[in-house]
Amino acid sequence: MKKCVIWLVAAVMMILAGCSGASSSGTGESAEVKTMKMAVATSKDRSLTKGLDKFKEIVEKESNGSIKVQVFPDGQLGGDRAVFEGLKMNSIQGTTMSSGPIASFVKEFEVLDFPYLFKDEETAYRVLDGEIGTELLKKLDSQGIVGLNYWENGFRQLTNNKHEVKSLEDVKGLKIRTLENELHVDLWKSLGANPSPMPYTELFTALEQGVVDGQENPAGNITTGNFYEVQKYVTKTDHIYNASVFMISDKFMQTLSDEEKEIVTKASEEARDYQRELNQKESEEAFAALEKEGMKVTELSEEARKDFEDKAKEVYSKYTEKVGKELVDQIMNEVK
């Protein structure tokens, strides 16, 4: 009798354990903590990285810990191209990066890097947050990547270690590091420079060793990247407005419940607004900070700026053919 009771208790416990396992795991998702590795090339002090920190804060709180977010700044997981490939394979789950490198994989993104396209941030936001920006994000589907929205890298500025650049003539012969993007290379060739594309992660060393004379980046990257340590001159060229696309690996998104997908999407929107505001403040304060560090800050005259614009826009014809005239016409109508 005693043995029968023992066997009966054991059987009941096994049944209860099985039921408990089924209810807690369900589809195998609810009990599993999902980890998002978020990679970015910029330093921990840059607004883009701080935006990812804000995303982490929101997602982990709203998901009650079902999603864990790890932020890897300073190119720890590789340069932009390596990170994009990582998203496709789901070895990296998310990032925000400039549209330039993305254009190497999805040609239509090239249109966002047309020089002197956006006159200010408000115009850029109207286009990026509207129909044109949304349609471009959908094109990332072909790469196995979900494009959620656009953060802000900002207007790109020229620095160098040779001489002050006050006119187009002063650019001639300068060895300038550019993004790994054909349009950027062609742009600086048209301006008379000798462009040298390379990952952002290699840039400081290249400047320090004199491999290149200068580079072009948003003001926030120039300050947080400590480029003032290896550069003497900065010119406010504003030649390209850089959107920074926020993207998630589609393979990772497919592991999320509908509720978790909504949390990630809403968090990306809240983090975007936070990052844009932070970036504008960062840009406003950057030039004073660079002057304080000993850099010569140059404002282009109206005439010199027009020379830059006219020459830079020579690349439009080649890249209009590449990305499609209909898309270019559409965006040009929006920015008027």
mmCIF file of N, CA, C and O in Angstrom, residues 139-192:
data_model
loop_
_atom_site.group_PDB
_atom_site.id
_atom_site.type_symbol
_atom_site.label_atom_id
_atom_site.label_comp_id
_atom_site.label_asym_id
_atom_site.label_seq_id
_atom_site.Cartn_x
_atom_site.Cartn_y
_atom_site.Cartn_z
ATOM 1 N N LYS A 139 12.454 49.153 -48.401
ATOM 2 C CA LYS A 139 13.403 48.515 -49.314
ATOM 3 C C LYS A 139 14.470 47.710 -48.557
ATOM 4 O O LYS A 139 15.167 46.889 -49.162
ATOM 5 N N LEU A 140 14.595 47.939 -47.268
ATOM 6 C CA LEU A 140 15.529 47.146 -46.462
ATOM 7 C C LEU A 140 15.035 45.719 -46.260
ATOM 8 O O LEU A 140 15.807 44.833 -45.883
ATOM 9 N N ASP A 141 13.745 45.491 -46.512
ATOM 10 C CA ASP A 141 13.179 44.136 -46.372
ATOM 11 C C ASP A 141 13.953 43.130 -47.214
ATOM 12 O O ASP A 141 14.150 41.980 -46.805
ATOM 13 N N SER A 142 14.401 43.569 -48.394
ATOM 14 C CA SER A 142 15.112 42.670 -49.306
ATOM 15 C C SER A 142 16.438 42.191 -48.726
ATOM 16 O O SER A 142 16.999 41.192 -49.183
ATOM 17 N N GLN A 143 16.936 42.904 -47.721
ATOM 18 C CA GLN A 143 18.210 42.552 -47.094
ATOM 19 C C GLN A 143 18.021 41.765 -45.801
ATOM 20 O O GLN A 143 18.985 41.460 -45.096
ATOM 21 N N GLY A 144 16.762 41.467 -45.473
ATOM 22 C CA GLY A 144 16.502 40.773 -44.211
ATOM 23 C C GLY A 144 16.641 41.698 -43.020
ATOM 24 O O GLY A 144 17.003 41.262 -41.914
ATOM 25 N N ILE A 145 16.341 42.981 -43.230
ATOM 26 C CA ILE A 145 16.486 44.001 -42.196
ATOM 27 C C ILE A 145 15.207 44.818 -42.112
ATOM 28 O O ILE A 145 14.604 45.152 -43.138
ATOM 29 N N VAL A 146 14.803 45.141 -40.892
ATOM 30 C CA VAL A 146 13.622 45.971 -40.670
ATOM 31 C C VAL A 146 14.086 47.394 -40.363
ATOM 32 O O VAL A 146 14.762 47.635 -39.359
ATOM 33 N N GLY A 147 13.740 48.325 -41.248
ATOM 34 C CA GLY A 147 14.051 49.738 -41.004
ATOM 35 C C GLY A 147 12.898 50.378 -40.255
ATOM 36 O O GLY A 147 11.768 50.369 -40.731
ATOM 37 N N LEU A 148 13.156 50.916 -39.067
ATOM 38 C CA LEU A 148 12.078 51.458 -38.247
ATOM 39 C C LEU A 148 11.908 52.966 -38.385
ATOM 40 O O LEU A 148 10.793 53.468 -38.449
ATOM 41 N N ASN A 149 12.998 53.703 -38.409
ATOM 42 C CA ASN A 149 12.889 55.152 -38.555
ATOM 43 C C ASN A 149 14.273 55.760 -38.765
ATOM 44 O O ASN A 149 15.260 55.036 -38.940
ATOM 45 N N TYR A 150 14.316 57.094 -38.726
ATOM 46 C CA TYR A 150 15.566 57.804 -38.995
ATOM 47 C C TYR A 150 15.986 58.628 -37.784
ATOM 48 O O TYR A 150 15.231 59.488 -37.312
ATOM 49 N N TRP A 151 17.185 58.370 -37.304
ATOM 50 C CA TRP A 151 17.795 59.211 -36.295
ATOM 51 C C TRP A 151 18.652 60.240 -37.042
ATOM 52 O O TRP A 151 18.524 60.383 -38.249
ATOM 53 N N GLU A 152 19.502 60.955 -36.315
ATOM 54 C CA GLU A 152 20.219 62.055 -36.953
ATOM 55 C C GLU A 152 21.714 62.021 -36.650
ATOM 56 O O GLU A 152 22.118 62.054 -35.494
ATOM 57 N N ASN A 153 22.501 61.957 -37.744
ATOM 58 C CA ASN A 153 23.946 62.126 -37.601
ATOM 59 C C ASN A 153 24.275 63.610 -37.752
ATOM 60 O O ASN A 153 25.089 64.148 -37.017
ATOM 61 N N GLY A 154 23.614 64.276 -38.686
ATOM 62 C CA GLY A 154 23.741 65.722 -38.807
ATOM 63 C C GLY A 154 24.464 66.180 -40.052
ATOM 64 O O GLY A 154 24.864 65.383 -40.903
ATOM 65 N N PHE A 155 24.624 67.493 -40.176
ATOM 66 C CA PHE A 155 25.312 68.071 -41.326
ATOM 67 C C PHE A 155 26.817 67.832 -41.218
ATOM 68 O O PHE A 155 27.421 68.048 -40.168
ATOM 69 N N ARG A 156 27.407 67.405 -42.335
ATOM 70 C CA ARG A 156 28.815 67.061 -42.347
ATOM 71 C C ARG A 156 29.684 68.295 -42.582
ATOM 72 O O ARG A 156 29.330 69.177 -43.361
ATOM 73 N N GLN A 157 30.825 68.346 -41.877
ATOM 74 C CA GLN A 157 31.751 69.472 -41.927
ATOM 75 C C GLN A 157 33.146 68.962 -42.288
ATOM 76 O O GLN A 157 33.493 67.819 -42.001
ATOM 77 N N LEU A 158 33.942 69.841 -42.871
ATOM 78 C CA LEU A 158 35.278 69.475 -43.327
ATOM 79 C C LEU A 158 36.347 69.885 -42.312
ATOM 80 O O LEU A 158 36.352 71.019 -41.840
ATOM 81 N N THR A 159 37.247 68.968 -41.989
ATOM 82 C CA THR A 159 38.423 69.319 -41.188
ATOM 83 C C THR A 159 39.677 68.895 -41.946
ATOM 84 O O THR A 159 39.640 68.001 -42.788
ATOM 85 N N ASN A 160 40.803 69.559 -41.630
ATOM 86 C CA ASN A 160 42.069 69.129 -42.212
ATOM 87 C C ASN A 160 43.220 69.646 -41.356
ATOM 88 O O ASN A 160 43.027 70.458 -40.451
ATOM 89 N N ASN A 161 44.408 69.181 -41.667
ATOM 90 C CA ASN A 161 45.588 69.512 -40.872
ATOM 91 C C ASN A 161 46.629 70.272 -41.680
ATOM 92 O O ASN A 161 47.769 70.419 -41.237
ATOM 93 N N LYS A 162 46.234 70.756 -42.878
ATOM 94 C CA LYS A 162 47.186 71.419 -43.769
ATOM 95 C C LYS A 162 47.054 72.946 -43.721
ATOM 96 O O LYS A 162 48.017 73.662 -43.479
ATOM 97 N N HIS A 163 45.836 73.425 -44.000
ATOM 98 C CA HIS A 163 45.627 74.868 -44.027
ATOM 99 C C HIS A 163 44.139 75.182 -43.905
ATOM 100 O O HIS A 163 43.290 74.310 -44.069
ATOM 101 N N GLU A 164 43.846 76.434 -43.614
ATOM 102 C CA GLU A 164 42.457 76.869 -43.505
ATOM 103 C C GLU A 164 41.777 76.772 -44.869
ATOM 104 O O GLU A 164 42.351 77.152 -45.883
ATOM 105 N N VAL A 165 40.568 76.250 -44.874
ATOM 106 C CA VAL A 165 39.793 76.153 -46.108
ATOM 107 C C VAL A 165 38.722 77.238 -46.094
ATOM 108 O O VAL A 165 37.750 77.173 -45.339
ATOM 109 N N LYS A 166 38.921 78.269 -46.917
ATOM 110 C CA LYS A 166 37.972 79.372 -47.012
ATOM 111 C C LYS A 166 37.281 79.417 -48.370
ATOM 112 O O LYS A 166 36.317 80.158 -48.552
ATOM 113 N N SER A 167 37.805 78.620 -49.319
ATOM 114 C CA SER A 167 37.249 78.620 -50.675
ATOM 115 C C SER A 167 37.419 77.243 -51.293
ATOM 116 O O SER A 167 38.141 76.383 -50.764
ATOM 117 N N LEU A 168 36.764 77.047 -52.406
ATOM 118 C CA LEU A 168 36.873 75.784 -53.136
ATOM 119 C C LEU A 168 38.308 75.515 -53.558
ATOM 120 O O LEU A 168 38.771 74.364 -53.551
ATOM 121 N N GLU A 169 39.027 76.561 -53.897
ATOM 122 C CA GLU A 169 40.422 76.427 -54.310
ATOM 123 C C GLU A 169 41.281 75.789 -53.211
ATOM 124 O O GLU A 169 42.224 75.037 -53.495
ATOM 125 N N ASP A 170 40.928 76.052 -51.948
ATOM 126 C CA ASP A 170 41.715 75.542 -50.816
ATOM 127 C C ASP A 170 41.561 74.029 -50.622
ATOM 128 O O ASP A 170 42.346 73.413 -49.904
ATOM 129 N N VAL A 171 40.548 73.439 -51.262
ATOM 130 C CA VAL A 171 40.305 71.994 -51.118
ATOM 131 C C VAL A 171 41.237 71.190 -52.027
ATOM 132 O O VAL A 171 41.554 70.028 -51.735
ATOM 133 N N LYS A 172 41.693 71.814 -53.099
ATOM 134 C CA LYS A 172 42.463 71.092 -54.109
ATOM 135 C C LYS A 172 43.681 70.385 -53.512
ATOM 136 O O LYS A 172 44.483 70.975 -52.797
ATOM 137 N N GLY A 173 43.773 69.083 -53.822
ATOM 138 C CA GLY A 173 44.924 68.290 -53.418
ATOM 139 C C GLY A 173 44.874 67.707 -52.022
ATOM 140 O O GLY A 173 45.719 66.880 -51.670
ATOM 141 N N LEU A 174 43.890 68.097 -51.221
ATOM 142 C CA LEU A 174 43.803 67.556 -49.862
ATOM 143 C C LEU A 174 43.397 66.079 -49.896
ATOM 144 O O LEU A 174 42.477 65.694 -50.623
ATOM 145 N N LYS A 175 44.087 65.276 -49.111
ATOM 146 C CA LYS A 175 43.719 63.859 -48.977
ATOM 147 C C LYS A 175 42.644 63.762 -47.897
ATOM 148 O O LYS A 175 42.927 63.949 -46.716
ATOM 149 N N ILE A 176 41.416 63.460 -48.321
ATOM 150 C CA ILE A 176 40.269 63.488 -47.426
ATOM 151 C C ILE A 176 39.671 62.095 -47.252
ATOM 152 O O ILE A 176 39.350 61.426 -48.230
ATOM 153 N N ARG A 177 39.541 61.679 -46.009
ATOM 154 C CA ARG A 177 38.840 60.417 -45.750
ATOM 155 C C ARG A 177 37.349 60.630 -45.960
ATOM 156 O O ARG A 177 36.770 61.616 -45.523
ATOM 157 N N THR A 178 36.722 59.686 -46.667
ATOM 158 C CA THR A 178 35.279 59.738 -46.871
ATOM 159 C C THR A 178 34.638 58.445 -46.379
ATOM 160 O O THR A 178 35.324 57.463 -46.065
ATOM 161 N N LEU A 179 33.315 58.460 -46.343
ATOM 162 C CA LEU A 179 32.574 57.222 -46.106
ATOM 163 C C LEU A 179 32.873 56.221 -47.221
ATOM 164 O O LEU A 179 33.281 56.610 -48.323
ATOM 165 N N GLU A 180 32.647 54.955 -46.934
ATOM 166 C CA GLU A 180 32.818 53.917 -47.955
ATOM 167 C C GLU A 180 31.575 53.924 -48.860
ATOM 168 O O GLU A 180 30.729 53.049 -48.798
ATOM 169 N N ASN A 181 31.525 54.951 -49.700
ATOM 170 C CA ASN A 181 30.351 55.193 -50.519
ATOM 171 C C ASN A 181 30.792 55.909 -51.791
ATOM 172 O O ASN A 181 31.508 56.909 -51.730
ATOM 173 N N GLU A 182 30.347 55.415 -52.933
ATOM 174 C CA GLU A 182 30.805 55.925 -54.225
ATOM 175 C C GLU A 182 30.435 57.391 -54.437
ATOM 176 O O GLU A 182 31.230 58.178 -54.970
ATOM 177 N N LEU A 183 29.227 57.785 -54.019
ATOM 178 C CA LEU A 183 28.811 59.170 -54.197
ATOM 179 C C LEU A 183 29.730 60.116 -53.422
ATOM 180 O O LEU A 183 30.122 61.174 -53.928
ATOM 181 N N HIS A 184 30.069 59.745 -52.193
ATOM 182 C CA HIS A 184 30.949 60.585 -51.373
ATOM 183 C C HIS A 184 32.329 60.715 -52.019
ATOM 184 O O HIS A 184 32.933 61.794 -52.008
ATOM 185 N N VAL A 185 32.810 59.624 -52.565
ATOM 186 C CA VAL A 185 34.110 59.668 -53.255
ATOM 187 C C VAL A 185 34.034 60.598 -54.460
ATOM 188 O O VAL A 185 34.904 61.457 -54.665
ATOM 189 N N ASP A 186 32.982 60.448 -55.277
ATOM 190 C CA ASP A 186 32.828 61.289 -56.463
ATOM 191 C C ASP A 186 32.647 62.759 -56.091
ATOM 192 O O ASP A 186 33.143 63.651 -56.793
ATOM 193 N N LEU A 187 31.937 62.998 -54.997
ATOM 194 C CA LEU A 187 31.726 64.367 -54.541
ATOM 195 C C LEU A 187 33.059 65.059 -54.264
ATOM 196 O O LEU A 187 33.313 66.167 -54.758
ATOM 197 N N TRP A 188 33.927 64.396 -53.512
ATOM 198 C CA TRP A 188 35.188 65.046 -53.146
ATOM 199 C C TRP A 188 36.173 65.126 -54.312
ATOM 200 O O TRP A 188 36.984 66.035 -54.386
ATOM 201 N N LYS A 189 36.033 64.204 -55.243
ATOM 202 C CA LYS A 189 36.813 64.342 -56.481
ATOM 203 C C LYS A 189 36.377 65.590 -57.238
ATOM 204 O O LYS A 189 37.212 66.347 -57.749
ATOM 205 N N SER A 190 35.072 65.810 -57.313
ATOM 206 C CA SER A 190 34.553 66.971 -58.036
ATOM 207 C C SER A 190 34.974 68.271 -57.367
ATOM 208 O O SER A 190 35.122 69.302 -58.028
ATOM 209 N N LEU A 191 35.182 68.236 -56.035
ATOM 210 C CA LEU A 191 35.599 69.430 -55.300
ATOM 211 C C LEU A 191 37.107 69.643 -55.359
ATOM 212 O O LEU A 191 37.612 70.642 -54.851
ATOM 213 N N GLY A 192 37.827 68.686 -55.974
ATOM 214 C CA GLY A 192 39.258 68.847 -56.163
ATOM 215 C C GLY A 192 40.136 68.131 -55.162
ATOM 216 O O GLY A 192 41.369 68.217 -55.213
#
